[in-house]
Amino acid sequence: MNPDNNLVTSSNTVLSPRRKPSSSTTHTRQSDIPNNSHQRVVSISSVSSRGSSAFASPRYPSGITTLTSLSSDPPSTCISRSSSTSVNYAYQHHHQQYDTNPISEDQFDIINNLDYDDVDDGLIDQELGHRNREDIVHQLYASERAYIESLNLLLNVFLNPLRKDAKQSSFKLLGMKKMICTEREIRWLFGNIDEIIQTQRDILASLEERLQIWGPTQIISDVFHSWFSSLGVYHAYLDNYDVAVTTYERLTRYQPFKKFIDSAHKDPSLRGATLLSLLQIPAGCINRYAQLISKLADMTTPMHPDHMGLGSCKQMVLNLAEELKPKVDDADNVDQVLMIHQALVGAPFGVKAQRRLMLQGQLSRVVVNSRSTGEERTYFLFSDLLAIVRPKQEGKRTVLQYKGHLNLERARVRALGQEEAGGQEHCIEIVSSFHGVDTLNSTYMGAPTVHVLRANNREEQEEWLKQLELVIGKLDRAAAKARHAAAARRMAHGRAGMDSSMRRSGSSSKSSSISSGSSTGATSSIPENSISPRR
């Protein structure tokens, strides 16, 4: 059975056997009765073998509907506003000969008081609740299939061809063909995507199996519970995400890889998707589960057998989403950094896996001696440097023209008063110890440079000061830790060298002693306690 057939869509009927009465069996409002328009007359034409309106009793000009006692057909009320014809008038005249006392309106009270709404409100609410739950389950199933499709594209269009090329290139002679990327770079780029694909296939299979027996009272929380033990694979994927994006950016500047990517992106099955966009999709999987499972739990009434189970699943998936939130936010930051780097023109530095965007905004350079300000620029505060750019339009694309940057390691920052800043308000002074480029992940030494920047208001000045101090402090701590680690390695290396030297010295002394003893033993006997001075 196709699970799609078990789900409610806007054009399908509800699967529940309990339906709201159809138009042929429901009541109709007797709007023609004066002073009694709120009452209702129940149609019983549905139980007649001839339910046509031709067999309905006539409506009198007074608006009162009567039930004939002469017809052999089951009586019914007429709900159409048809004009009186000569046939109807003759029938009415004939009927009045036998019934000179028409039934009064009060005699319909018992019938009129049979209100389906009073009886079916609970059933209708249950039906609507079931429909809403089915809609959420349908969204979950449809999104899961779309997710699996994206993962399969990542596997078939990119990962498998790259693995095949890496294996073939390893058997070829050196220089015959350039490898697109190494097996290590493939691991950096895709992380544990194989584990994620297998996990999601198992999840989809379990969901399809349950939907084959779906019904109004069917439980699904046990299926959700079985997922949580395997969703830990997303921890490893998000931990590797910055490495994946950095590897992607670096490889796109390598011609064989760029050629492969350009060719793969022409695959019609991608429908506009790219390798980078497919790598970004798994980062949002847990949030999708949190949203849909929480909504399903909220739609499930306390009387439903799965109410408690879904409540437990909701709490578990929300806890998992909260646990992964810092890593998901970090992945979003990595994407922002990559977007900025892709828009940069003329920048002498590339993407680093550790680089994060801390703050961005408009600042003006202040020339203190001339008491003037330069043109306002866009400043990007990263976790290791401060970049200065000027946005400009190139066709339909906005690019960021590189104007300079400051390395913040061992830098100093402070707020400047109006007098110190040449009469300018809300100024910040940055004294940079390094000034250079890091194209090869290195910097050259230069004289300390002083930069005075002006913010638009006091709040912006305080925010820039706060973030600059955080970045500089973190860089200083990392540099100190690196120096201690380097010193420890040098000490360990020195001790290892001394131990090796001592061992070589000991071996040389021992061999000399043995050689000397052998030559002496050939001519005379030596006491046992004088063989070696060291015991």
C-alpha angles and dihedrals in degrees: 000000000000109000090215089068090058095057129085119243130174091267100041130086123245115267095216114108089221106083133175108255113270126239091265093058104031127095123262126214114251094221093163095068109097118232090004104069094131093065124088135217117215115228114222096179089110092072094053122097086228110041095171120129088239088077095048120114116257126262114234122223088250089065095241114131116214134194114231119230094195103061118094089210119090107266123247138175122251114234098180125096097227120162118247113265128196090258092053091046092051089048091050091049091049091048094050090056089067097033111044092162108060116207110268123237093247090064089068093062094100092051095041093052091060095099115179090204090064091053102037104040092100093046092048091050090051090049093050091047091051090048092051092049091049090051091055092047089049090053090050093049094045093048091048092053091048090050092051089049090054092049091049090052089052090051100043102035100038119007102046095046091049091050091048092051092048092053094046093046092052090062095048125092118262113274099018096102136359114242114238091222137332126256089251091055089049089056090048092048101046103025113189095339091136090063091048092051092051091046093051092047089055090048093051092047092052091048093050091049092055094045090058088071097033119149142149094280098033116129123223103170092095088060091051091049090056090058100059097071091061100040090084087089088083091066091065093043093053092044089058096041097098090050090050094051093044091049090049093051092048094046093051087067090056109089101220091050093044090051091050092049094048090052094045092050089063090067105119092215089069092065092203098322119133134206090256094049091050091050089053096054100077091059090071099045098097093047088053091053091047092053098046099039091047091050091049091050091050091050093053114093122224089249092061115100091231096052096102094040094051091047089056091048091050092055093046095050092045090052090050092048090050090049091052096040096095090051093046091049089049090052089052089052091051089053091051092051091050092049090052092049091049089053094046117105120200098002113153094210133070136210120295124200091229096049117111134176111246104170142346133191149120118294134166126223113236123211101206098193094053092038090228138120129228129224116302112258137187113253124199115197108204127182091263108022146017113240124201118205141163117218116225136171121247107182107301093340128086113217131188112231110213114238102169144296141225124223107223101199108123090357124145127220134186141157117260125218120232093257093050091049095055095260095313120131130223095021130164126201119211119188108194119201093195128047119176147073133294104200089138093037090265136100134212122229119253139166115284112270127208120217123185115196128186123215124205096244143355095269092056091046091054092047093050091047091050095049094043091052091049093051094045092046092051092048091050092051092048091049092050091049091049091050091051091048091049091049090050091051091050091050092048090048091049093050090048090052092049092049091049091049092049091049091051090047092049093049091050093050092047094050090049091051093049091048091051093048093051094054092048094047091059092067105029143013118258123210113253095237092057100056095102132008090216121065 
